[in-house]
mmCIF file of C-alpha atoms and ligand atoms in Angstrom:
data_model
loop_
_atom_site.group_PDB
_atom_site.id
_atom_site.type_symbol
_atom_site.label_atom_id
_atom_site.label_comp_id
_atom_site.label_asym_id
_atom_site.label_seq_id
_atom_site.Cartn_x
_atom_site.Cartn_y
_atom_site.Cartn_z
ATOM 1 C CA MET A 16 -27.577 -9.362 -6.182
ATOM 2 C CA SER A 17 -25.679 -11.026 -8.965
ATOM 3 C CA TYR A 18 -22.509 -9.254 -10.381
ATOM 4 C CA ASN A 19 -21.861 -10.885 -13.637
ATOM 5 C CA LYS A 20 -19.646 -8.693 -15.311
ATOM 6 C CA ARG A 21 -17.171 -6.109 -14.162
ATOM 7 C CA LEU A 22 -17.915 -2.482 -14.724
ATOM 8 C CA ASP A 23 -14.558 -1.817 -16.602
ATOM 9 C CA GLY A 24 -14.759 -5.266 -18.339
ATOM 10 C CA ARG A 25 -11.718 -6.918 -16.198
ATOM 11 C CA LYS A 26 -11.832 -10.584 -15.304
ATOM 12 C CA PHE A 27 -13.104 -10.941 -11.510
ATOM 13 C CA ASP A 28 -9.302 -12.012 -10.681
ATOM 14 C CA GLU A 29 -7.642 -9.313 -12.906
ATOM 15 C CA VAL A 30 -5.487 -6.657 -11.482
ATOM 16 C CA ARG A 31 -5.502 -3.029 -13.110
ATOM 17 C CA LYS A 32 -2.484 -2.221 -15.218
ATOM 18 C CA MET A 33 0.496 -1.630 -12.999
ATOM 19 C CA HIS A 34 3.623 0.274 -13.201
ATOM 20 C CA ALA A 35 6.586 0.866 -10.636
ATOM 21 C CA LYS A 36 9.619 2.928 -10.771
ATOM 22 C CA VAL A 37 12.289 3.198 -7.927
ATOM 23 C CA GLY A 38 14.623 6.236 -7.341
ATOM 24 C CA ILE A 39 11.914 9.043 -8.378
ATOM 25 C CA ILE A 40 13.181 11.432 -5.519
ATOM 26 C CA LYS A 41 16.833 12.336 -5.357
ATOM 27 C CA ARG A 42 17.211 14.093 -2.091
ATOM 28 C CA ALA A 43 15.386 10.974 -0.285
ATOM 29 C CA ASP A 44 17.305 8.015 1.044
ATOM 30 C CA GLY A 45 15.060 5.868 -0.991
ATOM 31 C CA SER A 46 11.961 6.480 -3.004
ATOM 32 C CA ALA A 47 9.518 4.737 -5.512
ATOM 33 C CA MET A 48 6.429 5.150 -7.401
ATOM 34 C CA PHE A 49 3.577 2.575 -7.701
ATOM 35 C CA GLN A 50 0.747 2.978 -10.182
ATOM 36 C CA ILE A 51 -2.357 0.816 -10.330
ATOM 37 C CA GLY A 52 -4.876 1.760 -12.733
ATOM 38 C CA ASP A 53 -5.533 5.555 -12.149
ATOM 39 C CA THR A 54 -4.217 5.264 -8.740
ATOM 40 C CA ILE A 55 -0.669 6.678 -8.093
ATOM 41 C CA ALA A 56 1.386 6.516 -4.862
ATOM 42 C CA LEU A 57 4.763 8.178 -4.377
ATOM 43 C CA ALA A 58 6.868 7.126 -1.271
ATOM 44 C CA ALA A 59 10.165 8.764 0.133
ATOM 45 C CA VAL A 60 12.177 7.155 2.996
ATOM 46 C CA TYR A 61 14.454 9.394 4.964
ATOM 47 C CA GLY A 62 16.660 7.652 7.558
ATOM 48 C CA PRO A 63 17.474 5.964 9.904
ATOM 49 C CA ARG A 64 18.204 9.313 11.400
ATOM 50 C CA GLU A 65 18.525 10.683 14.890
ATOM 51 C CA LEU A 66 15.012 10.898 16.537
ATOM 52 C CA HIS A 67 13.999 14.242 17.713
ATOM 53 C CA PRO A 68 12.642 15.249 20.295
ATOM 54 C CA LYS A 69 14.850 13.115 22.237
ATOM 55 C CA PHE A 70 12.609 11.540 24.704
ATOM 56 C CA LEU A 71 10.589 9.772 21.790
ATOM 57 C CA GLN A 72 14.025 7.786 21.172
ATOM 58 C CA ASN A 73 13.985 4.042 22.130
ATOM 59 C CA PRO A 74 17.522 2.906 23.064
ATOM 60 C CA GLU A 75 16.552 -0.680 22.183
ATOM 61 C CA ARG A 76 15.150 -0.182 18.685
ATOM 62 C CA GLY A 77 14.283 2.168 15.936
ATOM 63 C CA VAL A 78 11.156 3.710 15.228
ATOM 64 C CA LEU A 79 9.145 3.444 12.011
ATOM 65 C CA ARG A 80 7.043 6.482 11.202
ATOM 66 C CA CYS A 81 4.926 6.423 8.314
ATOM 67 C CA ASN A 82 2.784 9.498 6.904
ATOM 68 C CA TYR A 83 0.124 8.869 4.255
ATOM 69 C CA ASP A 84 -1.228 11.948 2.570
ATOM 70 C CA MET A 85 -3.809 12.437 -0.269
ATOM 71 C CA ALA A 86 -2.939 15.394 -2.499
ATOM 72 C CA SER A 87 -5.741 18.013 -2.615
ATOM 73 C CA PHE A 88 -5.846 17.504 -6.483
ATOM 74 C CA SER A 89 -5.736 13.580 -6.186
ATOM 75 C CA VAL A 90 -9.658 13.219 -6.372
ATOM 76 C CA THR A 91 -12.165 14.821 -8.617
ATOM 77 C CA GLU A 92 -13.760 16.668 -5.502
ATOM 78 C CA ARG A 93 -10.892 18.834 -4.243
ATOM 79 C CA LYS A 94 -9.578 17.066 -0.663
ATOM 80 C CA LYS A 95 -8.942 19.683 1.905
ATOM 81 C CA PRO A 96 -5.201 19.666 2.575
ATOM 82 C CA GLY A 97 -3.990 18.312 6.087
ATOM 83 C CA PRO A 98 -4.250 15.265 7.966
ATOM 84 C CA THR A 99 -7.803 13.562 8.471
ATOM 85 C CA ARG A 100 -8.933 10.669 10.780
ATOM 86 C CA ARG A 101 -8.867 8.339 7.582
ATOM 87 C CA SER A 102 -5.184 9.612 6.919
ATOM 88 C CA THR A 103 -4.278 8.992 10.559
ATOM 89 C CA GLU A 104 -5.478 5.697 10.534
ATOM 90 C CA ILE A 105 -3.940 4.701 7.148
ATOM 91 C CA SER A 106 -0.701 6.036 8.369
ATOM 92 C CA LEU A 107 -0.900 3.712 11.381
ATOM 93 C CA VAL A 108 -2.004 0.517 9.275
ATOM 94 C CA THR A 109 0.911 1.032 6.888
ATOM 95 C CA GLU A 110 3.304 1.309 9.751
ATOM 96 C CA LYS A 111 2.007 -2.100 11.151
ATOM 97 C CA ALA A 112 2.073 -3.520 7.425
ATOM 98 C CA LEU A 113 5.849 -2.662 7.172
ATOM 99 C CA ALA A 114 7.285 -2.843 10.736
ATOM 100 C CA SER A 115 7.342 -6.680 10.749
ATOM 101 C CA VAL A 116 9.799 -6.941 7.976
ATOM 102 C CA ILE A 117 12.350 -4.657 9.061
ATOM 103 C CA ASP A 118 14.876 -5.210 11.962
ATOM 104 C CA LEU A 119 14.045 -2.261 14.040
ATOM 105 C CA ASP A 120 16.616 -3.625 16.686
ATOM 106 C CA LEU A 121 19.437 -2.580 14.256
ATOM 107 C CA PHE A 122 18.556 1.148 14.541
ATOM 108 C CA PRO A 123 18.248 2.277 18.335
ATOM 109 C CA ASN A 124 17.245 5.868 18.968
ATOM 110 C CA THR A 125 16.566 6.583 15.568
ATOM 111 C CA VAL A 126 13.558 7.084 13.374
ATOM 112 C CA ILE A 127 12.875 5.731 9.689
ATOM 113 C CA ASP A 128 10.376 8.258 8.194
ATOM 114 C CA VAL A 129 8.317 7.115 5.247
ATOM 115 C CA PHE A 130 6.129 9.687 3.516
ATOM 116 C CA ILE A 131 3.584 8.515 1.179
ATOM 117 C CA VAL A 132 1.637 10.924 -1.109
ATOM 118 C CA ILE A 133 -1.183 9.828 -3.299
ATOM 119 C CA THR A 134 -1.220 12.036 -6.536
ATOM 120 C CA GLN A 135 -4.044 10.426 -8.248
ATOM 121 C CA ALA A 136 -6.721 8.334 -6.321
ATOM 122 C CA ASN A 137 -9.150 5.685 -7.841
ATOM 123 C CA ALA A 138 -9.570 3.385 -5.022
ATOM 124 C CA GLY A 139 -6.880 1.019 -3.277
ATOM 125 C CA THR A 140 -4.667 4.159 -2.351
ATOM 126 C CA ARG A 141 -3.560 2.599 1.019
ATOM 127 C CA CYS A 142 -2.391 -0.709 -0.541
ATOM 128 C CA ALA A 143 -0.612 1.115 -3.422
ATOM 129 C CA GLY A 144 1.099 3.160 -0.774
ATOM 130 C CA ILE A 145 2.241 0.277 0.983
ATOM 131 C CA SER A 146 3.654 -1.306 -2.175
ATOM 132 C CA ALA A 147 5.359 1.809 -3.119
ATOM 133 C CA ALA A 148 6.865 2.305 0.465
ATOM 134 C CA ALA A 149 8.303 -1.165 0.469
ATOM 135 C CA MET A 150 10.278 -0.555 -2.591
ATOM 136 C CA ALA A 151 11.279 2.836 -1.131
ATOM 137 C CA LEU A 152 12.663 1.227 2.112
ATOM 138 C CA ALA A 153 14.621 -1.480 0.012
ATOM 139 C CA HIS A 154 15.919 1.361 -2.160
ATOM 140 C CA ALA A 155 17.048 3.187 1.020
ATOM 141 C CA GLY A 156 19.132 0.252 1.945
ATOM 142 C CA ILE A 157 16.964 -0.614 5.148
ATOM 143 C CA PRO A 158 17.778 -4.465 5.848
ATOM 144 C CA MET A 159 14.508 -6.151 5.395
ATOM 145 C CA LYS A 160 13.536 -9.700 6.072
ATOM 146 C CA ASP A 161 10.945 -9.840 3.190
ATOM 147 C CA MET A 162 9.252 -7.690 0.502
ATOM 148 C CA VAL A 163 5.602 -6.407 1.221
ATOM 149 C CA ALA A 164 2.967 -5.915 -1.368
ATOM 150 C CA ALA A 165 -0.594 -5.063 -0.941
ATOM 151 C CA ILE A 166 -3.753 -5.260 -2.946
ATOM 152 C CA SER A 167 -7.517 -4.706 -2.221
ATOM 153 C CA VAL A 168 -9.850 -7.412 -2.677
ATOM 154 C CA GLY A 169 -13.845 -7.170 -2.037
ATOM 155 C CA LYS A 170 -17.175 -8.264 -2.456
ATOM 156 C CA VAL A 171 -19.115 -6.464 -5.300
ATOM 157 C CA GLY A 172 -22.729 -7.978 -5.394
ATOM 158 C CA ASP A 173 -22.234 -11.760 -4.889
ATOM 159 C CA LYS A 174 -18.597 -11.876 -6.386
ATOM 160 C CA ILE A 175 -15.256 -11.758 -4.771
ATOM 161 C CA VAL A 176 -13.204 -9.332 -7.001
ATOM 162 C CA ILE A 177 -9.617 -8.113 -6.783
ATOM 163 C CA ASP A 178 -8.406 -4.618 -7.051
ATOM 164 C CA LEU A 179 -11.621 -2.748 -6.785
ATOM 165 C CA ASP A 180 -11.834 0.834 -8.593
ATOM 166 C CA LYS A 181 -13.878 3.638 -7.129
ATOM 167 C CA GLU A 182 -16.865 2.958 -9.369
ATOM 168 C CA GLU A 183 -16.987 -0.793 -8.257
ATOM 169 C CA GLU A 184 -16.452 0.393 -4.557
ATOM 170 C CA ASP A 185 -19.543 2.632 -4.860
ATOM 171 C CA PHE A 186 -21.462 -0.133 -6.770
ATOM 172 C CA GLU A 187 -25.203 -0.486 -5.729
ATOM 173 C CA GLU A 188 -25.293 -0.028 -1.803
ATOM 174 C CA GLY A 189 -21.390 -0.238 -1.652
ATOM 175 C CA ALA A 190 -18.869 -3.057 -1.988
ATOM 176 C CA THR A 191 -17.155 -4.716 0.858
ATOM 177 C CA ASP A 192 -13.426 -3.629 0.816
ATOM 178 C CA ILE A 193 -10.660 -5.907 2.199
ATOM 179 C CA PRO A 194 -7.047 -4.469 1.846
ATOM 180 C CA VAL A 195 -4.469 -7.096 2.337
ATOM 181 C CA ALA A 196 -0.952 -6.876 2.462
ATOM 182 C CA MET A 197 1.599 -9.780 2.313
ATOM 183 C CA THR A 198 5.202 -10.702 2.477
ATOM 184 C CA ALA A 199 6.722 -12.096 -0.925
ATOM 185 C CA ARG A 200 8.505 -15.387 0.583
ATOM 186 C CA GLY A 201 6.837 -15.773 3.813
ATOM 187 C CA LYS A 202 3.142 -15.247 2.639
ATOM 188 C CA GLU A 203 2.461 -13.732 5.912
ATOM 189 C CA VAL A 204 -0.605 -11.406 6.038
ATOM 190 C CA THR A 205 0.630 -8.018 7.629
ATOM 191 C CA LEU A 206 -2.465 -6.012 6.959
ATOM 192 C CA LEU A 207 -5.984 -7.271 6.746
ATOM 193 C CA GLN A 208 -8.972 -4.787 7.103
ATOM 194 C CA LEU A 209 -12.547 -5.312 6.306
ATOM 195 C CA ASP A 210 -15.345 -2.883 5.717
ATOM 196 C CA GLY A 211 -18.446 -4.488 5.004
ATOM 197 C CA ASP A 212 -20.373 -7.771 5.415
ATOM 198 C CA VAL A 213 -18.682 -11.108 4.268
ATOM 199 C CA THR A 214 -18.830 -14.811 5.507
ATOM 200 C CA LYS A 215 -15.688 -16.559 7.144
ATOM 201 C CA ASP A 216 -15.716 -18.460 3.716
ATOM 202 C CA GLU A 217 -15.723 -15.483 1.647
ATOM 203 C CA VAL A 218 -12.925 -13.865 3.655
ATOM 204 C CA MET A 219 -10.715 -17.022 2.926
ATOM 205 C CA GLU A 220 -11.357 -16.978 -0.660
ATOM 206 C CA ALA A 221 -10.535 -13.278 -0.626
ATOM 207 C CA ILE A 222 -7.081 -13.955 0.748
ATOM 208 C CA LYS A 223 -6.360 -16.433 -1.642
ATOM 209 C CA VAL A 224 -7.168 -14.173 -4.398
ATOM 210 C CA ALA A 225 -5.228 -11.284 -2.726
ATOM 211 C CA LYS A 226 -2.260 -13.709 -2.614
ATOM 212 C CA LYS A 227 -2.431 -13.939 -6.464
ATOM 213 C CA GLY A 228 -2.280 -10.317 -6.850
ATOM 214 C CA CYS A 229 0.444 -9.738 -4.294
ATOM 215 C CA ASP A 230 2.630 -12.194 -6.066
ATOM 216 C CA GLU A 231 2.086 -10.214 -9.398
ATOM 217 C CA ILE A 232 2.901 -6.982 -7.480
ATOM 218 C CA HIS A 233 6.002 -8.572 -5.955
ATOM 219 C CA LYS A 234 7.316 -9.463 -9.415
ATOM 220 C CA ILE A 235 7.013 -5.896 -10.490
ATOM 221 C CA GLN A 236 8.591 -4.571 -7.348
ATOM 222 C CA THR A 237 11.536 -6.854 -7.967
ATOM 223 C CA LYS A 238 11.827 -5.762 -11.830
ATOM 224 C CA ALA A 239 11.812 -2.100 -10.627
ATOM 225 C CA LEU A 240 14.401 -2.526 -8.063
ATOM 226 C CA LYS A 241 16.723 -4.302 -10.296
ATOM 227 C CA GLU A 242 16.259 -1.800 -12.894
ATOM 228 C CA ILE A 243 17.497 0.927 -10.683
ATOM 229 C CA TYR A 244 20.800 -0.917 -9.982
ATOM 230 C CA LYS A 245 21.409 -1.952 -13.460
ATOM 231 C CA ASN A 246 21.570 1.833 -14.511
ATOM 232 C CA GLU A 247 23.614 3.076 -11.646
HETATM 233 N N1 UDP B 306 -11.745 9.214 -1.724
HETATM 234 C C1 UDP B 306 -11.958 10.353 -2.289
HETATM 235 N N2 UDP B 306 -11.879 11.499 -1.208
HETATM 236 C C2 UDP B 306 -11.366 11.349 -0.068
HETATM 237 C C3 UDP B 306 -11.059 9.925 0.502
HETATM 238 C C4 UDP B 306 -11.155 9.017 -0.515
HETATM 239 O O1 UDP B 306 -12.505 10.733 -3.304
HETATM 240 O O2 UDP B 306 -11.091 12.221 0.735
HETATM 241 C C5 UDP B 306 -11.835 8.067 -2.681
HETATM 242 C C6 UDP B 306 -10.339 7.782 -3.501
HETATM 243 O O3 UDP B 306 -10.556 7.394 -4.834
HETATM 244 C C7 UDP B 306 -10.196 6.547 -2.671
HETATM 245 C C8 UDP B 306 -11.544 5.876 -2.422
HETATM 246 O O4 UDP B 306 -12.286 6.909 -2.007
HETATM 247 O O5 UDP B 306 -9.136 5.766 -3.186
HETATM 248 C C9 UDP B 306 -11.410 4.834 -1.434
HETATM 249 O O6 UDP B 306 -10.986 5.447 -0.074
HETATM 250 P P1 UDP B 306 -10.879 4.347 1.065
HETATM 251 O O7 UDP B 306 -10.967 5.215 2.286
HETATM 252 O O8 UDP B 306 -11.584 3.151 0.857
HETATM 253 O O9 UDP B 306 -9.114 4.040 0.992
HETATM 254 P P2 UDP B 306 -8.504 3.264 -0.281
HETATM 255 O O10 UDP B 306 -9.436 2.210 -1.116
HETATM 256 O O11 UDP B 306 -7.903 4.437 -1.214
HETATM 257 O O12 UDP B 306 -7.249 2.570 0.358
#
């Protein structure tokens, strides 16, 4: 089925309006907010700190522990508070998307806790959470080999589009959603999920489009991080 014009009038490769701010939670070691369209993610980093209970400690390397949560007021139909299978999965893929840029060998026996809260959701929340968390980790002073940004790409009707909103995700019989996380310099893909039907060529095209989106996010992340040090 052909999809000739996006429902909100954006170009097929146009990302929603973005905004980022670093240093939003004073008590955290690092924190950041990332907004993309109506989706807002907050991230707070605590640590590295001693991991309890002790049997979970690894004398060789630190542990990165991510917790993704969607506030009950973040969606139109109130979300029941507490963890779900979806939030457990997103926490896990977020950990994987971020772990490769952190040198955890530097922090044996410790944990770096990353809490992500979605305060407003209109699709793309796992990606917004990863983009916010990467800034919060940098703000916490955790040595990072590279920066990470994430964006969702997908297939709506017959078109590959970037940064789907909820209305697009639900379009007709449902879009194919492909969240992608990528490092800024290395251009390494640290997250790639796929929910739906696409051909190999379409996946390759989607990754190309995602790269462009991640480059835009990287610029916003860098600007937000520079901003905080300018004001301190
Ligand atoms: N959503 C919702 N209630 C829920 C979970 C999700 O309304 O309990 C909406 C929300 O807008 C979310 C979207 O569905 O952004 C897509 O969710 P998905 O699981 O695909 O993850 P996301 O795209 O947010 O990473």
